Tab-separated table of C-alpha atoms in Angstrom:
chain	number	residue	atom	x	y	z
J	567	MET	CA	0.906	23.835	-22.764
J	568	ASN	CA	3.339	20.933	-22.242
J	569	PRO	CA	3.283	19.156	-18.866
J	570	THR	CA	6.552	19.474	-17.162
J	571	PRO	CA	8.863	16.329	-17.809
J	572	GLU	CA	9.416	13.788	-15.049
J	573	VAL	CA	12.965	12.635	-14.244
J	574	ARG	CA	14.293	9.770	-12.654
J	575	ALA	CA	16.534	10.584	-9.625
J	576	GLU	CA	19.135	8.924	-7.569
J	577	PHE	CA	19.769	10.944	-4.234
J	578	HIS	CA	22.692	9.107	-2.678
J	579	CYS	CA	25.558	7.800	-4.099
J	580	HIS	CA	29.593	7.656	-3.621
J	581	SER	CA	32.558	7.962	-5.724
J	582	VAL	CA	36.368	7.255	-5.350
J	583	TYR	CA	36.318	10.388	-3.383
J	584	SER	CA	34.627	8.633	-0.507
J	585	PRO	CA	37.083	6.528	1.716
J	586	ASP	CA	34.847	3.533	1.006
J	587	SER	CA	33.987	3.605	-2.495
J	588	LEU	CA	36.321	2.834	-5.666
J	589	VAL	CA	34.070	3.979	-8.322
J	590	ARG	CA	35.110	6.630	-10.759
J	591	VAL	CA	32.781	9.576	-11.509
J	592	GLU	CA	32.926	8.505	-15.182
J	593	ASP	CA	31.571	5.073	-14.416
J	594	LEU	CA	28.933	6.527	-12.336
J	595	LEU	CA	27.705	8.617	-15.181
J	596	ALA	CA	28.073	5.776	-17.629
J	597	ALA	CA	25.660	3.590	-15.148
J	598	CYS	CA	23.277	6.364	-15.247
J	599	GLN	CA	22.813	6.224	-18.890
J	600	GLN	CA	22.693	2.543	-18.881
J	601	LYS	CA	20.128	2.431	-16.099
J	602	GLN	CA	18.039	5.524	-17.253
J	603	ILE	CA	18.865	7.871	-14.108
J	604	ASP	CA	18.392	11.260	-15.238
J	605	LYS	CA	19.514	13.012	-12.023
J	606	LEU	CA	22.166	12.044	-9.820
J	607	ALA	CA	23.171	13.272	-6.703
J	608	ILE	CA	27.032	12.494	-5.627
J	609	THR	CA	27.142	12.602	-1.932
J	610	ASP	CA	30.662	11.690	-1.022
J	611	HIS	CA	31.662	11.774	2.785
J	612	ASN	CA	32.807	15.288	3.537
J	613	ARG	CA	33.861	16.002	0.039
J	614	LEU	CA	32.657	17.985	-2.959
J	615	GLU	CA	35.411	17.037	-5.413
J	616	GLY	CA	33.859	14.082	-6.949
J	617	ALA	CA	30.460	15.707	-7.351
J	618	LEU	CA	32.200	19.049	-8.947
J	619	ARG	CA	34.038	16.905	-11.293
J	620	ALA	CA	31.161	14.851	-12.372
J	621	HIS	CA	29.032	18.149	-12.643
J	622	ALA	CA	31.636	19.701	-15.023
J	623	LEU	CA	31.261	16.284	-17.359
J	624	ASP	CA	27.480	16.281	-17.111
J	625	PRO	CA	25.912	19.434	-15.673
J	626	GLN	CA	22.375	18.677	-16.414
J	627	ARG	CA	22.469	15.456	-14.737
J	628	VAL	CA	24.668	15.846	-11.599
J	629	ILE	CA	23.494	17.161	-8.505
J	630	ILE	CA	26.573	18.676	-6.178
J	631	GLY	CA	25.972	17.037	-2.863
J	632	GLU	CA	27.747	15.969	0.335
J	633	GLU	CA	27.269	13.628	2.980
J	634	ILE	CA	28.578	15.385	6.172
J	635	GLN	CA	29.744	13.504	9.136
J	636	THR	CA	28.450	15.765	12.282
J	637	THR	CA	29.556	15.215	15.775
J	638	GLU	CA	26.350	12.943	15.947
J	639	GLY	CA	24.713	11.572	12.570
J	640	GLU	CA	25.200	12.253	8.971
J	641	ILE	CA	23.597	15.232	7.181
J	642	LEU	CA	23.031	15.356	3.238
J	643	GLY	CA	23.312	18.616	1.398
J	644	TYR	CA	22.338	19.294	-2.186
J	645	PHE	CA	22.846	21.884	-4.480
J	646	MET	CA	26.036	22.868	-2.616
J	647	ARG	CA	28.552	25.355	-3.677
J	648	GLU	CA	31.178	24.999	-0.783
J	649	GLU	CA	32.535	21.977	1.137
J	650	ILE	CA	31.604	21.517	4.766
J	651	PRO	CA	33.987	19.806	6.973
J	652	ALA	CA	33.353	16.605	9.100
J	653	GLY	CA	33.076	17.081	12.760
J	654	LEU	CA	30.741	19.983	13.486
J	655	GLU	CA	27.894	20.383	15.421
J	656	PRO	CA	24.587	19.582	13.753
J	657	LEU	CA	22.960	23.001	13.603
J	658	GLU	CA	26.434	24.462	12.570
J	659	VAL	CA	26.070	22.062	9.569
J	660	ILE	CA	22.594	23.231	8.929
J	661	GLU	CA	23.480	27.010	9.249
J	662	ARG	CA	26.304	26.439	6.744
J	663	LEU	CA	24.004	24.881	4.188
J	664	LYS	CA	21.402	27.212	4.372
J	665	ASP	CA	23.954	30.103	3.933
J	666	GLN	CA	24.676	28.514	0.630
J	667	GLY	CA	21.102	27.996	-0.485
J	668	ALA	CA	21.406	24.076	-0.136
J	669	PHE	CA	18.652	21.401	0.026
J	670	ILE	CA	19.112	19.865	3.309
J	671	SER	CA	18.286	16.098	4.432
J	672	VAL	CA	19.320	13.780	6.995
J	673	ALA	CA	20.816	10.406	6.096
J	674	HIS	CA	19.718	7.026	7.329
J	675	PRO	CA	18.751	8.554	10.694
J	676	PHE	CA	17.654	5.328	12.655
J	677	ASP	CA	20.111	3.083	11.442
J	678	THR	CA	22.304	1.886	14.282
J	679	ASN	CA	24.363	-0.606	12.515
J	680	ARG	CA	26.474	2.149	10.577
J	681	ASP	CA	30.105	2.656	11.433
J	682	VAL	CA	29.542	6.096	12.650
J	683	THR	CA	28.218	8.359	15.429
J	684	HIS	CA	24.571	8.419	15.985
J	685	TRP	CA	21.562	10.947	16.854
J	686	LYS	CA	21.498	11.875	20.601
J	687	SER	CA	17.989	11.952	22.113
J	688	GLY	CA	16.251	15.232	21.115
J	689	THR	CA	18.869	16.262	18.307
J	690	LEU	CA	16.572	15.167	15.382
J	691	GLU	CA	13.874	17.154	17.201
J	692	ALA	CA	15.756	20.374	17.461
J	693	MET	CA	16.766	20.052	13.721
J	694	PHE	CA	13.493	18.967	12.017
J	695	PRO	CA	12.264	22.685	11.565
J	696	PHE	CA	15.069	23.540	9.541
J	697	LEU	CA	15.126	20.388	7.235
J	698	ASP	CA	13.878	20.146	3.595
J	699	ALA	CA	13.478	16.307	3.977
J	700	PHE	CA	14.175	13.184	5.659
J	701	GLU	CA	15.782	10.129	4.141
J	702	THR	CA	12.962	7.566	4.871
J	703	PHE	CA	14.260	5.025	2.472
J	704	ASN	CA	18.124	3.785	2.251
J	705	ALA	CA	18.700	0.751	0.496
J	706	ARG	CA	21.616	-0.303	2.479
J	707	CYS	CA	19.883	-0.462	5.619
J	708	LEU	CA	20.308	-4.040	6.717
J	709	ARG	CA	16.797	-3.859	8.472
J	710	GLN	CA	13.468	-2.349	6.843
J	711	ALA	CA	12.418	-1.389	10.284
J	712	TYR	CA	15.271	1.429	10.258
J	713	ASN	CA	13.639	2.868	7.156
J	714	ASP	CA	10.012	2.324	8.834
J	715	GLN	CA	11.281	4.328	11.900
J	716	ALA	CA	12.241	7.168	9.698
J	717	GLN	CA	9.089	7.251	7.616
J	718	ILE	CA	7.014	7.457	10.796
J	719	PHE	CA	9.115	10.491	12.188
J	720	ALA	CA	9.000	12.109	8.739
J	721	GLN	CA	5.205	11.660	8.789
J	722	GLU	CA	4.941	12.899	12.450
J	723	HIS	CA	6.789	16.029	11.636
J	724	GLY	CA	5.539	17.012	8.217
J	725	LEU	CA	8.852	16.396	6.451
J	726	ALA	CA	9.002	15.218	2.906
J	727	GLY	CA	10.480	11.653	2.620
J	728	MET	CA	13.499	10.866	0.223
J	729	ALA	CA	14.882	7.533	-1.095
J	730	GLY	CA	18.434	6.934	-1.911
J	731	SER	CA	20.541	3.664	-2.835
J	732	ASP	CA	23.629	4.914	-0.739
J	733	ALA	CA	25.319	3.141	-3.676
J	734	HIS	CA	29.193	2.706	-3.370
J	735	SER	CA	29.227	0.339	-6.516
J	736	THR	CA	27.656	0.728	-9.901
J	737	PHE	CA	25.871	-2.416	-9.040
J	738	GLU	CA	23.852	-0.699	-6.375
J	739	LEU	CA	23.071	2.305	-8.277
J	740	GLY	CA	19.468	2.837	-8.895
J	741	ARG	CA	18.095	0.311	-6.046
J	742	ALA	CA	16.059	3.327	-4.625
J	743	THR	CA	15.298	5.972	-7.033
J	744	MET	CA	12.308	8.741	-7.109
J	745	LEU	CA	10.383	9.607	-10.300
J	746	LEU	CA	9.359	13.331	-9.912
J	747	THR	CA	8.780	16.630	-11.778
J	748	ASP	CA	12.231	17.808	-13.353
J	749	PHE	CA	14.009	20.299	-11.315
J	750	ASN	CA	17.291	22.235	-11.183
J	751	ASN	CA	17.667	23.825	-7.762
J	752	ALA	CA	16.651	23.349	-4.339
J	753	MET	CA	13.556	25.235	-4.548
J	754	GLU	CA	12.272	23.196	-7.333
J	755	LEU	CA	13.201	19.996	-5.579
J	756	ARG	CA	11.264	21.023	-2.518
J	757	ALA	CA	8.073	21.645	-4.859
J	758	ALA	CA	8.640	18.168	-6.695
J	759	LEU	CA	8.703	16.059	-3.826
J	760	HIS	CA	5.338	16.548	-3.000
J	761	ASN	CA	4.077	14.199	-5.927
J	762	ALA	CA	7.162	11.915	-6.308
J	763	GLN	CA	6.792	8.171	-6.786
J	764	TRP	CA	9.309	5.636	-5.655
J	765	ASN	CA	11.060	2.743	-7.036
J	766	VAL	CA	12.734	1.043	-4.146
J	767	ARG	CA	14.249	-2.191	-2.874
J	768	LEU	CA	16.815	-3.006	-0.287
J	769	SER	CA	20.190	-4.184	-1.344
J	770	ALA	CA	21.357	-7.573	0.117
J	771	ALA	CA	23.996	-7.417	2.853
J	772	PRO	CA	26.699	-8.399	0.924
J	773	VAL	CA	27.014	-5.054	-0.919
J	774	HIS	CA	28.655	-3.542	2.225
J	775	LEU	CA	31.634	-5.771	1.094
J	776	PHE	CA	32.199	-3.261	-1.578
J	777	SER	CA	33.131	-0.572	0.920
J	778	VAL	CA	35.140	-2.916	3.042
J	779	TRP	CA	37.243	-3.799	0.114
J	780	ALA	CA	37.635	-0.369	-0.838
J	781	LYS	CA	39.137	0.778	2.226
J	782	ILE	CA	41.544	-2.151	2.231
J	783	ILE	CA	42.626	-1.296	-1.128
J	784	LYS	CA	43.166	2.360	-0.370
J	785	LYS	CA	44.843	1.463	2.733
J	786	VAL	CA	47.171	-0.871	1.013
J	787	ARG	CA	47.722	1.964	-1.785
J	788	LYS	CA	47.992	4.585	0.975
J	789	SER	CA	45.475	6.394	-1.537
J	790	THR	CA	44.673	10.309	-0.592
J	791	PHE	CA	41.388	10.394	-2.497
């Protein structure tokens, strides 16, 4: 019996359908081939359109995901079918994700340098029984201490850890990937995470300028991506 093949997976990236990225989905897919990334979760901010378009182009590689802004922090959904809007309470987002059989994680949970709202005291504790994983390494964190704090929380609560580049450019893609048993749905991903290997490194702080530049360009163009 042949062993199940392993895949290199990137679990957090953005396309032009996010307000802070200019990367076309076609360019993301081309970069995956160049960088030998077998599975790519496109997790645009509060939109599925980019992930759906990429999935239509490369269904074996692309995982349909979304980074959802709640009334507090951001939740990551994978293997989604329906878009979830921004601004809902965290537990409502989780309920909607569970209704569609999605895999649920939390993005950069302890990074206080992000230009988003942050988790209130006690919210993560209330959420963790319903989570599948916790993003314990995000390459865009300016301080490794934020990732370390997430790792400690995950270990204390028995949550699987995940890594992601949070790439907003093709340059960043692949900075934080995981090598794990091949998977094609949420259930298989849950099982595969138990023996995953990590290949991670922080991105340099200037990569955040890609996002700043994207916002400026889109404002000038009055883009509606």
